[in-house]
C-alpha positions in Angstrom: 43.8 58.9 -24.0 46.0 60.2 -21.3 44.1 60.7 -18.1 47.1 60.9 -15.8 46.6 64.6 -15.0 43.0 64.4 -14.1 43.6 63.7 -10.4 45.9 66.6 -10.0 44.1 69.1 -7.6 45.1 72.7 -7.1 47.1 73.1 -3.9 45.4 74.9 -1.1 47.2 77.7 0.6 49.2 76.6 3.6 47.3 77.2 6.9 48.4 80.2 8.9 50.0 81.9 5.9 49.3 85.6 6.0 47.2 87.1 3.2 49.2 90.0 1.9 46.2 91.4 0.1 43.8 91.4 3.0 45.7 91.3 6.3 49.0 93.0 5.9 49.2 96.5 7.4 49.9 99.4 5.2 53.2 101.2 5.8 51.9 104.5 4.4 49.0 104.5 6.9 51.4 104.3 9.8 53.4 107.3 8.5 50.3 109.4 8.0 49.1 108.6 11.6 52.5 109.5 13.1 52.6 112.8 11.2 49.1 113.7 12.4 50.0 113.0 16.1 53.1 115.1 15.8 51.1 118.0 14.3 48.6 117.8 17.1 51.4 117.7 19.7 53.1 120.8 18.4 49.7 122.6 18.0 48.9 122.0 21.6 52.3 123.3 22.7 51.9 126.4 20.5 48.5 127.1 22.0 49.8 126.7 25.5 52.6 129.1 24.8 50.2 131.7 23.3 47.9 131.5 26.4 50.9 132.0 28.7 52.1 135.0 26.7 48.6 136.6 26.9 48.4 136.0 30.7 51.8 137.6 31.2 50.9 140.5 29.0 47.7 141.1 31.0 49.6 140.9 34.3 52.1 143.5 33.0 49.3 145.7 31.9 47.5 145.6 35.2 50.8 146.3 37.1 51.5 149.3 34.8 48.0 150.8 35.4 48.2 150.2 39.1 51.7 151.5 39.8 52.8 153.3 36.7 50.5 156.3 37.3 51.9 156.8 40.8 55.5 156.9 39.6 54.7 159.1 36.6 53.4 161.9 38.9 55.8 161.3 41.7 58.9 161.7 39.5 58.0 165.4 39.0 58.6 166.2 42.6 61.9 168.1 43.0 63.2 167.0 46.3 65.6 170.0 46.4 62.8 172.5 46.3 59.7 173.4 48.2 56.3 172.5 46.9 52.9 174.3 47.1 49.8 172.1 47.5 46.5 173.8 46.6 43.3 172.3 48.1 39.8 172.6 46.7 38.9 174.4 49.9 41.1 177.4 48.9 43.8 176.6 51.5 47.4 176.3 50.3 50.2 174.6 52.2 53.9 174.9 51.5 56.5 172.3 52.3 58.3 169.2 51.1 56.3 166.4 49.4 57.7 163.2 50.8 55.1 160.8 49.2 52.6 161.1 46.4 50.2 158.6 45.0 46.6 158.3 43.8 45.3 158.2 47.4 47.3 160.8 49.4 50.0 163.4 49.5 52.4 163.4 52.5 53.8 166.9 53.2 56.5 167.8 55.8 58.2 171.1 56.8 54.8 172.8 56.5 54.0 176.5 56.2 50.8 178.2 55.4 49.6 181.8 54.8 47.6 183.7 57.4 46.3 187.3 57.6 47.7 189.6 60.2 44.5 189.3 62.3 45.3 185.6 63.0 46.8 184.5 66.2 50.1 183.5 64.5 50.7 187.0 63.1 53.6 188.8 64.7 54.9 185.7 66.5 58.5 184.4 66.3 57.3 181.6 64.1 56.1 183.9 61.4 57.9 185.8 58.7 56.7 187.9 55.9 55.7 186.0 52.7 54.5 189.0 50.7 55.1 192.7 50.2 51.5 193.0 51.6 52.1 193.4 55.4 48.7 191.8 56.1 49.9 188.4 54.9 52.4 186.3 57.0 53.8 182.8 56.5 53.2 180.6 59.5 55.1 177.5 60.5 52.9 174.6 61.4 53.2 173.1 64.8 52.3 175.8 67.4 48.6 175.7 66.9 46.2 175.0 69.7 46.2 171.3 69.0 50.0 171.2 68.4 50.2 168.9 65.4 53.3 167.2 64.3 55.1 168.7 61.3 53.6 166.2 58.9 50.4 166.2 57.0 48.7 163.5 55.1 46.3 165.0 52.5 43.6 163.1 50.7 44.5 163.3 47.0 40.8 163.9 46.1 41.1 167.2 48.0 44.2 168.4 46.0 43.4 170.7 43.1 47.0 170.9 42.0 50.6 171.1 43.3 53.8 172.7 42.0 57.5 173.1 42.7 58.7 176.5 44.0 61.7 178.4 42.9 64.3 179.5 45.4 64.0 183.1 44.6 60.3 183.2 45.2 58.9 185.2 48.2 57.7 182.0 50.0 61.1 180.2 49.6 62.9 183.3 50.8 60.6 183.6 53.8 61.2 180.0 54.7 65.0 180.5 54.4 64.8 183.5 56.7 62.7 181.6 59.3 65.2 178.7 59.3 68.1 181.1 59.8 66.3 182.8 62.7 65.3 179.4 64.2 68.2 177.0 63.7 66.8 174.7 66.4 63.2 174.9 65.2 60.4 177.1 66.3 59.7 177.5 70.0 56.0 177.3 70.7 56.4 178.7 74.2 57.3 182.1 72.8 54.2 182.1 70.7 52.0 180.9 73.6 53.3 183.7 75.8 52.6 186.2 73.1 49.1 184.9 72.6 48.4 184.9 76.3 49.6 188.5 76.6 47.4 189.6 73.7 44.5 187.8 75.2 45.0 189.5 78.6 45.3 192.9 77.0 42.1 192.3 75.1 40.3 191.3 78.3 41.6 194.3 80.2 40.6 196.7 77.4 37.1 195.2 77.2 36.6 195.7 80.9 37.6 199.4 80.9 34.8 201.9 80.6 35.3 205.5 79.6 34.4 208.2 82.0 31.9 210.9 81.0 
């Protein structure tokens, strides 16, 4: 009997040899992990861009609400015309609107209506604004407190305002006044007239009739 092959032992695996079945990394797992990281990266970039776009939109909306309303009303002012500003007190002022926003209205070249019983009636700074002789148009500036020809009106006091046509009675009266006073009104003339009227009134009050 041939026993020559009985001592042949199976060869053990060489030490340090990698086990392909157990220890070798999978190439497919690396690809999947790389694609997952790329997806997360672009997702974060897209989210950041979306947040930035929303912030910019909100800022634009706030700016539009804050400033857009001012411009939308201000653009209706015809700078070549006179404006009439009506207050909730019943007073109306005529002039040129120089500034208009949600807080105030700035008016210059100011006139206002006054009955003939007022101190401004009949003075050189007044001209007729109506066919009714009891109403006159008075130029602001020669009042007792002598204000500057500029008025800042709280917008909450304004009922409405409007542009005036050149052929209206107020515009014509203003044109007449400006022609008669090319250098502006002279308050000294008005003061003299008021003093004369006051003196005449005092003298008449001190006169008694004889029986």
